[in-house]
mmCIF file of C-alpha atoms and ligand atoms in Angstrom:
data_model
loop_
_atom_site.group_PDB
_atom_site.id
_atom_site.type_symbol
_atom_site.label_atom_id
_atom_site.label_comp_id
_atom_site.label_asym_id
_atom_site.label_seq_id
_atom_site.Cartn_x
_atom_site.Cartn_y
_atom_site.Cartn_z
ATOM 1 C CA UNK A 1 15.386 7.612 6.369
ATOM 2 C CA UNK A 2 12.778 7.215 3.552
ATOM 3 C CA UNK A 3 12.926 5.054 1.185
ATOM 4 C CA UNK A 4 11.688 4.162 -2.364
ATOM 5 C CA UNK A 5 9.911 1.024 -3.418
ATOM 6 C CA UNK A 6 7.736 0.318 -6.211
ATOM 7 C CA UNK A 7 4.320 -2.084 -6.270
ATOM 8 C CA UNK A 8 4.503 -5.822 -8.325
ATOM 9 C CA UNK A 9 2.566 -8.759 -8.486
ATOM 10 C CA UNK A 10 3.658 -12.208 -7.348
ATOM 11 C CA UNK A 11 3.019 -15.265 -9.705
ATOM 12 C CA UNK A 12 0.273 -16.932 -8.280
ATOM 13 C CA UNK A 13 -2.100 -13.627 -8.692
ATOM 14 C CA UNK A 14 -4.530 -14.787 -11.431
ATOM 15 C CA UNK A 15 -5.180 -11.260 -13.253
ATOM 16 C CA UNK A 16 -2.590 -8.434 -14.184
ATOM 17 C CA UNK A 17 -3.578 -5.831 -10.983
ATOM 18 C CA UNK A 18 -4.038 -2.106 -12.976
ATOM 19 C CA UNK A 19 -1.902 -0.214 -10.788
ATOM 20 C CA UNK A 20 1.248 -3.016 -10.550
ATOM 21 C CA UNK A 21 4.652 -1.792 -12.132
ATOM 22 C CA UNK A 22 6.984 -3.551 -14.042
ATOM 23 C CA UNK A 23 7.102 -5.957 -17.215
ATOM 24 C CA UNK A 24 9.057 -9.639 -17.266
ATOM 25 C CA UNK A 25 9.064 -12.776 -14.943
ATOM 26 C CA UNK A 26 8.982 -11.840 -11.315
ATOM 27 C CA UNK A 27 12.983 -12.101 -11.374
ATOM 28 C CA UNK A 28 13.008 -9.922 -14.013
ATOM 29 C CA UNK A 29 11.080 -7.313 -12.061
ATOM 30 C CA UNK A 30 13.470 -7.384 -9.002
ATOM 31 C CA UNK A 31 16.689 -7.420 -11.070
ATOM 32 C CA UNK A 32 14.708 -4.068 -12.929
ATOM 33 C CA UNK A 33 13.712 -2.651 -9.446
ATOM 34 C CA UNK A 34 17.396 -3.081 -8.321
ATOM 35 C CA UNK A 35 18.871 -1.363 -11.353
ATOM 36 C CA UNK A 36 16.761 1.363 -11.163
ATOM 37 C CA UNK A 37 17.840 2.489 -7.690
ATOM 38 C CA UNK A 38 14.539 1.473 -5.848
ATOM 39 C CA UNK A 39 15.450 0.532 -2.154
ATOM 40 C CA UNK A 40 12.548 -2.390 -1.876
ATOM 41 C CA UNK A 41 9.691 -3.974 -3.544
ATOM 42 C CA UNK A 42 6.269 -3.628 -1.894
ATOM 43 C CA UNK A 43 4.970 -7.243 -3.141
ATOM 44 C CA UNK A 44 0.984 -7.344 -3.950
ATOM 45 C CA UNK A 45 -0.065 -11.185 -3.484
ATOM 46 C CA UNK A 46 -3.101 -12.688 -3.303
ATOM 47 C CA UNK A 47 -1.942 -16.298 -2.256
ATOM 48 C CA UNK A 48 1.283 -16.820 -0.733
ATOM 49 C CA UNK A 49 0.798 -20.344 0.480
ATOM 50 C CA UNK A 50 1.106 -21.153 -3.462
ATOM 51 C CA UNK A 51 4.153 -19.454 -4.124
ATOM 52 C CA UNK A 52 8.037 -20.483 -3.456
ATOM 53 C CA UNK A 53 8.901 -18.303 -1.046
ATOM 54 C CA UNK A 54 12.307 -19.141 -0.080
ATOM 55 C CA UNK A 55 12.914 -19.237 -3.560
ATOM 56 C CA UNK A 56 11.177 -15.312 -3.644
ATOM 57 C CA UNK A 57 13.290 -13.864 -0.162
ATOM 58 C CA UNK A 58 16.616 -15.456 -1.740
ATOM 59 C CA UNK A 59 15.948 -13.173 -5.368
ATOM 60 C CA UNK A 60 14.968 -10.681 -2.907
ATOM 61 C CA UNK A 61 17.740 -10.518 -0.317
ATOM 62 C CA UNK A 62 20.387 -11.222 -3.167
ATOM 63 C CA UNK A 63 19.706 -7.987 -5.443
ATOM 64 C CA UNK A 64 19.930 -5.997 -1.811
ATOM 65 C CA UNK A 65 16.305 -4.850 -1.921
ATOM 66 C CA UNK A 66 14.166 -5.575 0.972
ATOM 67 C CA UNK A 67 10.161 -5.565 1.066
ATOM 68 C CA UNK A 68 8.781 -2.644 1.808
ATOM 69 C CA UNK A 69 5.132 -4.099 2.375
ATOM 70 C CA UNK A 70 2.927 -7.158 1.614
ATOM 71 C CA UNK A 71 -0.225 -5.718 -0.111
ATOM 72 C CA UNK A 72 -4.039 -6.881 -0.120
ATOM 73 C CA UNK A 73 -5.054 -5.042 -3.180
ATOM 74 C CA UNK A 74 -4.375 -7.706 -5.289
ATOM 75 C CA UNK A 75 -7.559 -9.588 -3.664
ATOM 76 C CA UNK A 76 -9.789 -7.052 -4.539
ATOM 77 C CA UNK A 77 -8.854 -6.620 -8.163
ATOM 78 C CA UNK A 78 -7.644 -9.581 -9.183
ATOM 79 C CA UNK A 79 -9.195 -12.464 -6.977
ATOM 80 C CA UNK A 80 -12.768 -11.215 -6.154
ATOM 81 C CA UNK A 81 -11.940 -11.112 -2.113
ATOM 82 C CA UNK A 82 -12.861 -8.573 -0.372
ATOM 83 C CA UNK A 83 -13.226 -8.392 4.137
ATOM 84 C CA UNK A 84 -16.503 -7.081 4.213
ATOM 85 C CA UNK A 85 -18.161 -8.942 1.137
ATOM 86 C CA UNK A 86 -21.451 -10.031 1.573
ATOM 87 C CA UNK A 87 -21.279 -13.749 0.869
ATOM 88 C CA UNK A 88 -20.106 -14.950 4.519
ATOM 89 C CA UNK A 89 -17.747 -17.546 2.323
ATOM 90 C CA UNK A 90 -15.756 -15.425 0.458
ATOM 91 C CA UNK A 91 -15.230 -12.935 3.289
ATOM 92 C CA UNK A 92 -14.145 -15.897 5.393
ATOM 93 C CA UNK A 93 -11.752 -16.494 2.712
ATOM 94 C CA UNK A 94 -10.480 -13.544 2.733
ATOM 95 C CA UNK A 95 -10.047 -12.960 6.435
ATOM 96 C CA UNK A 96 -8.065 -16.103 6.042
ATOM 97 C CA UNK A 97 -6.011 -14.829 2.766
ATOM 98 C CA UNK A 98 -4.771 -11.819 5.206
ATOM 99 C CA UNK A 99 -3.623 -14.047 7.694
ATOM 100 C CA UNK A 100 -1.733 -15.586 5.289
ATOM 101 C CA UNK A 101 -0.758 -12.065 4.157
ATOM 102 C CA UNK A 102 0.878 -11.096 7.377
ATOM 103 C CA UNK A 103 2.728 -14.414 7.756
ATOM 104 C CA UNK A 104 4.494 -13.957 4.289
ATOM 105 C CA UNK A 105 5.221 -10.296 5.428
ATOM 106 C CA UNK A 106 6.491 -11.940 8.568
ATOM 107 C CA UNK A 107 8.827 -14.170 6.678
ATOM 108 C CA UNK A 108 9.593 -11.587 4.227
ATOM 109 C CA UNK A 109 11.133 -9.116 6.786
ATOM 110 C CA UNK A 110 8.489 -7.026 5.846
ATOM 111 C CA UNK A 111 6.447 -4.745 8.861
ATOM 112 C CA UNK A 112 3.440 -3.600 6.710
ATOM 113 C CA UNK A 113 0.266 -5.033 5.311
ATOM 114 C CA UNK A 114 -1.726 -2.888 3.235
ATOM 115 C CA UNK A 115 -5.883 -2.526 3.356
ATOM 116 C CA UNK A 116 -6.977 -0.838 0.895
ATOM 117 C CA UNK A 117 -9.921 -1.943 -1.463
ATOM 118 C CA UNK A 118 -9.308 -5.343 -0.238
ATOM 119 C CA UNK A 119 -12.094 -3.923 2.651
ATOM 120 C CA UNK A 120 -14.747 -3.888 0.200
ATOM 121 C CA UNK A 121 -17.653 -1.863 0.408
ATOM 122 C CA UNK A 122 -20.619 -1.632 3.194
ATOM 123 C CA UNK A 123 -23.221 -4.002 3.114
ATOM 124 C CA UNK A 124 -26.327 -2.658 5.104
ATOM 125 C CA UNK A 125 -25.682 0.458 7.064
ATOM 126 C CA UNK A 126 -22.307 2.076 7.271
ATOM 127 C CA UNK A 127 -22.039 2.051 10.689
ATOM 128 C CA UNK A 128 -22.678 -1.731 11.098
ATOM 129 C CA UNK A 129 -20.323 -2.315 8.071
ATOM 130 C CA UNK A 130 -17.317 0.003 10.382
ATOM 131 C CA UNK A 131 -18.142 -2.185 13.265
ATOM 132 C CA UNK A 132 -17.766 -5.246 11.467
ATOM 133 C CA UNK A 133 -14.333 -4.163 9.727
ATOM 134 C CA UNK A 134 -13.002 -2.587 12.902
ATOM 135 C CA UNK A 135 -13.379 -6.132 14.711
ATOM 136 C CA UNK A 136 -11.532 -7.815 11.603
ATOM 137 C CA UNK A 137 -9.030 -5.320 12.074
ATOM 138 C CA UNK A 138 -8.641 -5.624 15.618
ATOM 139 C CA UNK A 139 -8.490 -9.021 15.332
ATOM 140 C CA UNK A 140 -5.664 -9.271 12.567
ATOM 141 C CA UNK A 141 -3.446 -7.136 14.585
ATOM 142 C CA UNK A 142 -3.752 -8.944 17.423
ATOM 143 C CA UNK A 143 -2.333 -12.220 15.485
ATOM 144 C CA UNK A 144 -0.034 -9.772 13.606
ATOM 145 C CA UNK A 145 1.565 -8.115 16.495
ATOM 146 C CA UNK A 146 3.961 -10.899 17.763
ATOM 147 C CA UNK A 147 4.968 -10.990 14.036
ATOM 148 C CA UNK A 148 6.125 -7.577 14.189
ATOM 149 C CA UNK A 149 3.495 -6.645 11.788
ATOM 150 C CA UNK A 150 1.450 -3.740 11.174
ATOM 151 C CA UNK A 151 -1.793 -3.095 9.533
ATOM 152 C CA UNK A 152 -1.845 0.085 7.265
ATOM 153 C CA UNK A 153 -5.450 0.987 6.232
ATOM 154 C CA UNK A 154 -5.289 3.556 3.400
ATOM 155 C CA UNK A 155 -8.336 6.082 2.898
ATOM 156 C CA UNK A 156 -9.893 5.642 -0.665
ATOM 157 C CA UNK A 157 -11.677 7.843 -3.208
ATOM 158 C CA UNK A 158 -15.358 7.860 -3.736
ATOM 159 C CA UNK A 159 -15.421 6.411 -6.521
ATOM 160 C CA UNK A 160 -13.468 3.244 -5.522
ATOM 161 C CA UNK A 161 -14.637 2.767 -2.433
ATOM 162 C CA UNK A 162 -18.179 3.901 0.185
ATOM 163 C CA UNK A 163 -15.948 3.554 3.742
ATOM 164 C CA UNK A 164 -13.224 5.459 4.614
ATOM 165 C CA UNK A 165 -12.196 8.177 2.260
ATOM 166 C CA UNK A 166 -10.407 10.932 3.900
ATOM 167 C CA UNK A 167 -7.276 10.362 6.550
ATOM 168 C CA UNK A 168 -9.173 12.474 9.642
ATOM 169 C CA UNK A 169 -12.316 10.339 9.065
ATOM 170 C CA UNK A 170 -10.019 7.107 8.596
ATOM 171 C CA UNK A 171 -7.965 8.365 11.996
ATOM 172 C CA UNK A 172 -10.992 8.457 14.155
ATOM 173 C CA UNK A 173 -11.870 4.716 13.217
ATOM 174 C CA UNK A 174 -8.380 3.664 13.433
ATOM 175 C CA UNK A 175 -8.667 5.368 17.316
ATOM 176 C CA UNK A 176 -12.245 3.833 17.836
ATOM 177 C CA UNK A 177 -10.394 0.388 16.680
ATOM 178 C CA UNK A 178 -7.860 1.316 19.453
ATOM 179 C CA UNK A 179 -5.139 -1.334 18.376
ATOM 180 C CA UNK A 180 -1.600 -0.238 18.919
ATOM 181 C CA UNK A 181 -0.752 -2.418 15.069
ATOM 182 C CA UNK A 182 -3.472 -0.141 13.081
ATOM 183 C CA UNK A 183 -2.585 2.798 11.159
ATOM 184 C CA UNK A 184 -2.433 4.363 8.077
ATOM 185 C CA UNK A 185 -1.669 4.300 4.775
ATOM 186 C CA UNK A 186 -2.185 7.762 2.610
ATOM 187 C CA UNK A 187 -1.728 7.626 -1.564
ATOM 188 C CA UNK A 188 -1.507 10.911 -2.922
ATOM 189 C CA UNK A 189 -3.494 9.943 -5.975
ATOM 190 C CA UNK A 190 -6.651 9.710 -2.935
ATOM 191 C CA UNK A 191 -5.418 13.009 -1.061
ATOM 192 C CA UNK A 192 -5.733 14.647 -4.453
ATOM 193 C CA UNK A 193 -9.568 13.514 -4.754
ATOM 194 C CA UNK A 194 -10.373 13.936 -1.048
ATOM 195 C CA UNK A 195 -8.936 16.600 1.150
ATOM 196 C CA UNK A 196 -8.425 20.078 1.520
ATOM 197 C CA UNK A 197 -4.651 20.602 1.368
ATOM 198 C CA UNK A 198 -1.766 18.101 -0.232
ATOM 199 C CA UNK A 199 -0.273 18.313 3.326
ATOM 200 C CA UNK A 200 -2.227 18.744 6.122
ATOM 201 C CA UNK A 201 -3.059 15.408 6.122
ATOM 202 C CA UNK A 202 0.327 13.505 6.505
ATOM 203 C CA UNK A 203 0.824 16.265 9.017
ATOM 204 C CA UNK A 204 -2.347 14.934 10.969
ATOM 205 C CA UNK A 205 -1.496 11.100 10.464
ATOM 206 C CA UNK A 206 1.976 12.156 11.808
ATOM 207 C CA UNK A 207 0.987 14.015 14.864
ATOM 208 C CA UNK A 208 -1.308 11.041 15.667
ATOM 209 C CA UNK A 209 1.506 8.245 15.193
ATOM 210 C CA UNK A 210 -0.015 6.618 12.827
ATOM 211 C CA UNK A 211 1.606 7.090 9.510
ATOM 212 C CA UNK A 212 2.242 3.788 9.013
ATOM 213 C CA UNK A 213 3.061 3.514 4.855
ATOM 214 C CA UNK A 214 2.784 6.016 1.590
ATOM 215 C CA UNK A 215 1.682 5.037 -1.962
ATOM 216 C CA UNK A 216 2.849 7.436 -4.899
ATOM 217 C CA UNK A 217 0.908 8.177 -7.661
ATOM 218 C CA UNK A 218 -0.100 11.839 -9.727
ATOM 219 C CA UNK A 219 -3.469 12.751 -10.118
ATOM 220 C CA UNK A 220 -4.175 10.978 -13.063
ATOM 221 C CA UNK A 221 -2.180 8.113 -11.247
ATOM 222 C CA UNK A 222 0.647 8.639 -13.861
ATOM 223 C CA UNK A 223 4.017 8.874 -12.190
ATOM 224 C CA UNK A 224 4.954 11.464 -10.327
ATOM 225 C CA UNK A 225 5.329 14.761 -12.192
ATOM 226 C CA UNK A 226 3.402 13.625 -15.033
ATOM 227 C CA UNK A 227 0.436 15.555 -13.808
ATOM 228 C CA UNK A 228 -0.538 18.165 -10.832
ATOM 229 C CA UNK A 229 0.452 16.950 -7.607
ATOM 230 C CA UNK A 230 2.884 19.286 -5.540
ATOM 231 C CA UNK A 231 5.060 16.154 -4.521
ATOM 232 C CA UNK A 232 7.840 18.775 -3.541
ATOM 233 C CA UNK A 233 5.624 20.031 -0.794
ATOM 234 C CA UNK A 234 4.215 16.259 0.507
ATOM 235 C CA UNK A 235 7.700 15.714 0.701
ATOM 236 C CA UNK A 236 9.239 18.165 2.516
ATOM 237 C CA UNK A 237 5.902 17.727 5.095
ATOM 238 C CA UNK A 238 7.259 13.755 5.479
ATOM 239 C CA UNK A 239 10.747 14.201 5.474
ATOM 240 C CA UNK A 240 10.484 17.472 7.954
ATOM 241 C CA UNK A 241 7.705 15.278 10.045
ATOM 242 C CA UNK A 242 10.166 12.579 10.668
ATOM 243 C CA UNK A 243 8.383 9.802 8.495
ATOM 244 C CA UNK A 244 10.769 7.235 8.782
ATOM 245 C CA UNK A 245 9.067 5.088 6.330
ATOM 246 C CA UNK A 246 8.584 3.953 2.497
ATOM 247 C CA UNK A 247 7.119 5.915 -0.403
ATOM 248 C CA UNK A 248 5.531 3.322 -2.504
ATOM 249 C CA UNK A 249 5.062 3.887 -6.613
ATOM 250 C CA UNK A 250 1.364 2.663 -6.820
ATOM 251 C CA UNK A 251 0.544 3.702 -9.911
ATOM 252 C CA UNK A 252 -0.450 2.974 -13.643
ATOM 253 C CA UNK A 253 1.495 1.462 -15.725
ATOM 254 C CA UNK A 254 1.607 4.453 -18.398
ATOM 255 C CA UNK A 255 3.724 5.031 -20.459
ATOM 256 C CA UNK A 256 4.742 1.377 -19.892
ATOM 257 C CA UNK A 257 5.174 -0.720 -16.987
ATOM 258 C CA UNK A 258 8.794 0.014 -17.123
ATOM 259 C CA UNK A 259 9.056 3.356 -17.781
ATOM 260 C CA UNK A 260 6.620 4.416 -15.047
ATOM 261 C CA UNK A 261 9.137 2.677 -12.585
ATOM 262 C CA UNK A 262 11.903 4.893 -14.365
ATOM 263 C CA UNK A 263 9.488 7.889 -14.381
ATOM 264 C CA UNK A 264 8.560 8.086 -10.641
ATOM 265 C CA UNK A 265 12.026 7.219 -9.358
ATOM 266 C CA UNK A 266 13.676 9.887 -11.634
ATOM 267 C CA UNK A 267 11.730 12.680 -10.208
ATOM 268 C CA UNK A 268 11.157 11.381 -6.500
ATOM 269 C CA UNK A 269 15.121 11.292 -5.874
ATOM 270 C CA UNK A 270 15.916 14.626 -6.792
ATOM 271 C CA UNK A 271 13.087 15.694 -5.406
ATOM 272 C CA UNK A 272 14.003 13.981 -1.609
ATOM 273 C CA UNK A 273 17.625 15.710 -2.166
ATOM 274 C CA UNK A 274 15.765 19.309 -2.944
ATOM 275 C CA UNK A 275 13.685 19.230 0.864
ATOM 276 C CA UNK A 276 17.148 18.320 2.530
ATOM 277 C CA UNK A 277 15.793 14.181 3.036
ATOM 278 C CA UNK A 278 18.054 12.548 0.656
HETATM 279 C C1 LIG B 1 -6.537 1.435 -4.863
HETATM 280 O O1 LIG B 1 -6.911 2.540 -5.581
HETATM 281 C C2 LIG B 1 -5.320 1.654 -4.062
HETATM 282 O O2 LIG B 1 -4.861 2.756 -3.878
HETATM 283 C C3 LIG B 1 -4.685 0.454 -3.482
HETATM 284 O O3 LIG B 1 -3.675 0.790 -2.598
HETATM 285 C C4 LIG B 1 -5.786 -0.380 -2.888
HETATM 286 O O4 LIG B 1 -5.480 -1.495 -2.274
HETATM 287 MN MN1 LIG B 2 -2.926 2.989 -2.894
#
């Protein structure tokens, strides 16, 4: 079955992240996540150690949502931490920040981590810089693993990113990485910069086994069907490949943080009924 989630930001994250949903206290988001129909919360956080998290699977578990992922992105564009940076301190840090990312997923129930900008870009040669990720990688899914965790590395656009942009490309170092916890995330609002077709793609990353995790967001990263995506299509190529997995609203907050939560889940369910994967 697929199932809907949306992204927000957890307390402790020290800047508002551009592409997190929802207005209000983070109970306030979940109790707004639940009434709109979404089936979990993918939770970006940038320091879990800091944050009650009994306190945050309680709200969770008691509104009936569950967690659809823990995501990195948060370290990137809010915190300044990024795997591959070039000062050997902060990208210690932040090898250690996504342990602490896959623990809270652990304890959250939840089975993805996301890596997305939260890479960073290549310092020296690009080959070097793949390398040097693809050990970090391997290495973070070999403590993730025994969690029950899995590490979904999503292709990014040219402009945000220099490693990594298109899913076959992003496939090939995910085989090269050859760990059985590494595999993908694809965001539309990335497929629509990068590749040839709106569905080939997810059609590739499904043949392969490794569609791990989808993000949601139009090509002007307004909600779905506020701009020119053919969701209907990416849909029925999911639902008819037998992703089993979430769709994620990763998007901007436009028209408001609230209303693009309302937005994308207003067209998406229809739209999951209309390719028979309701
Ligand atoms: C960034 O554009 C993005 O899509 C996020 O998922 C990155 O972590
Ligand atoms: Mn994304």
């Amino acid at each position: 079955m697929i199932r809907l989630a949306l992204a927000i930001q957890t307390p402790e994250v020290p800047k508002i992240v551009p592409v997190a949903l929802l207005q209000g206290s983070f109970e306030e988001k979940l109790r707004k996540a639940a009434a709109l129909g979404y089936d979990g919360v993918e939770i970006i956080s940038t320091n879990p150690p800091e944050l009650d998290q009994k306190g945050i699977k309680a709200q969770i578990r008691s509104l009936g949502l569950q967690v659809s992922a823990v995501a990195s992105g948060g370290m990137a564009f809010a915190a300044g931490l990024t795997l591959l940076n070039p000062d050997p301190e902060i990208a210690s840090v932040a090898y250690q920040r996504l342990l602490s990312l896959i623990d809270f997923a652990h304890f959250l129930e939840a089975t993805v981590v996301t890596i997305g900008t939260f890479r960073g870009r290549a310092v020296g040669d690009k080959a070097s810089s793949l390398q040097r990720l693809g050990e970090l990688l391997h290495a973070a899914c070999e403590v993730a693993a025994p969690k029950g965790v899995r590490l979904a590395l999503e292709p990014l656009n040219r402009f945000e990113g220099d490693l990594l942009h298109t899913v076959s490309e992003t496939l090939a170092f995910i085989e090269q990485v050859d760990h059985a916890n590494l595999g993908l995330l694809i965001d539309t609002f990335h497929v629509n910069i990068e590749e040839v077709s709106y569905t080939q793609p997810y059609q590739q990353a499904l043949a392969a086994g490794r569609l791990f995790y989808a993000h949601l967001g139009d090509n002007n990263r307004r909600p779905p069907g506020q701009g020119l995506i053919d969701f209907k299509s990416i849909l029925a190529t999911l639902c008819h490949g037998g992703y089993q997995g979430w769709l994620s609203a990763e998007l901007l907050p436009l028209p408001d943080p609230d209303q693009a939560a309302r937005l994308t889940i207003e067209y998406i369910r229809p739209l999951l009924g209309e390719v028979s994967c309701a």
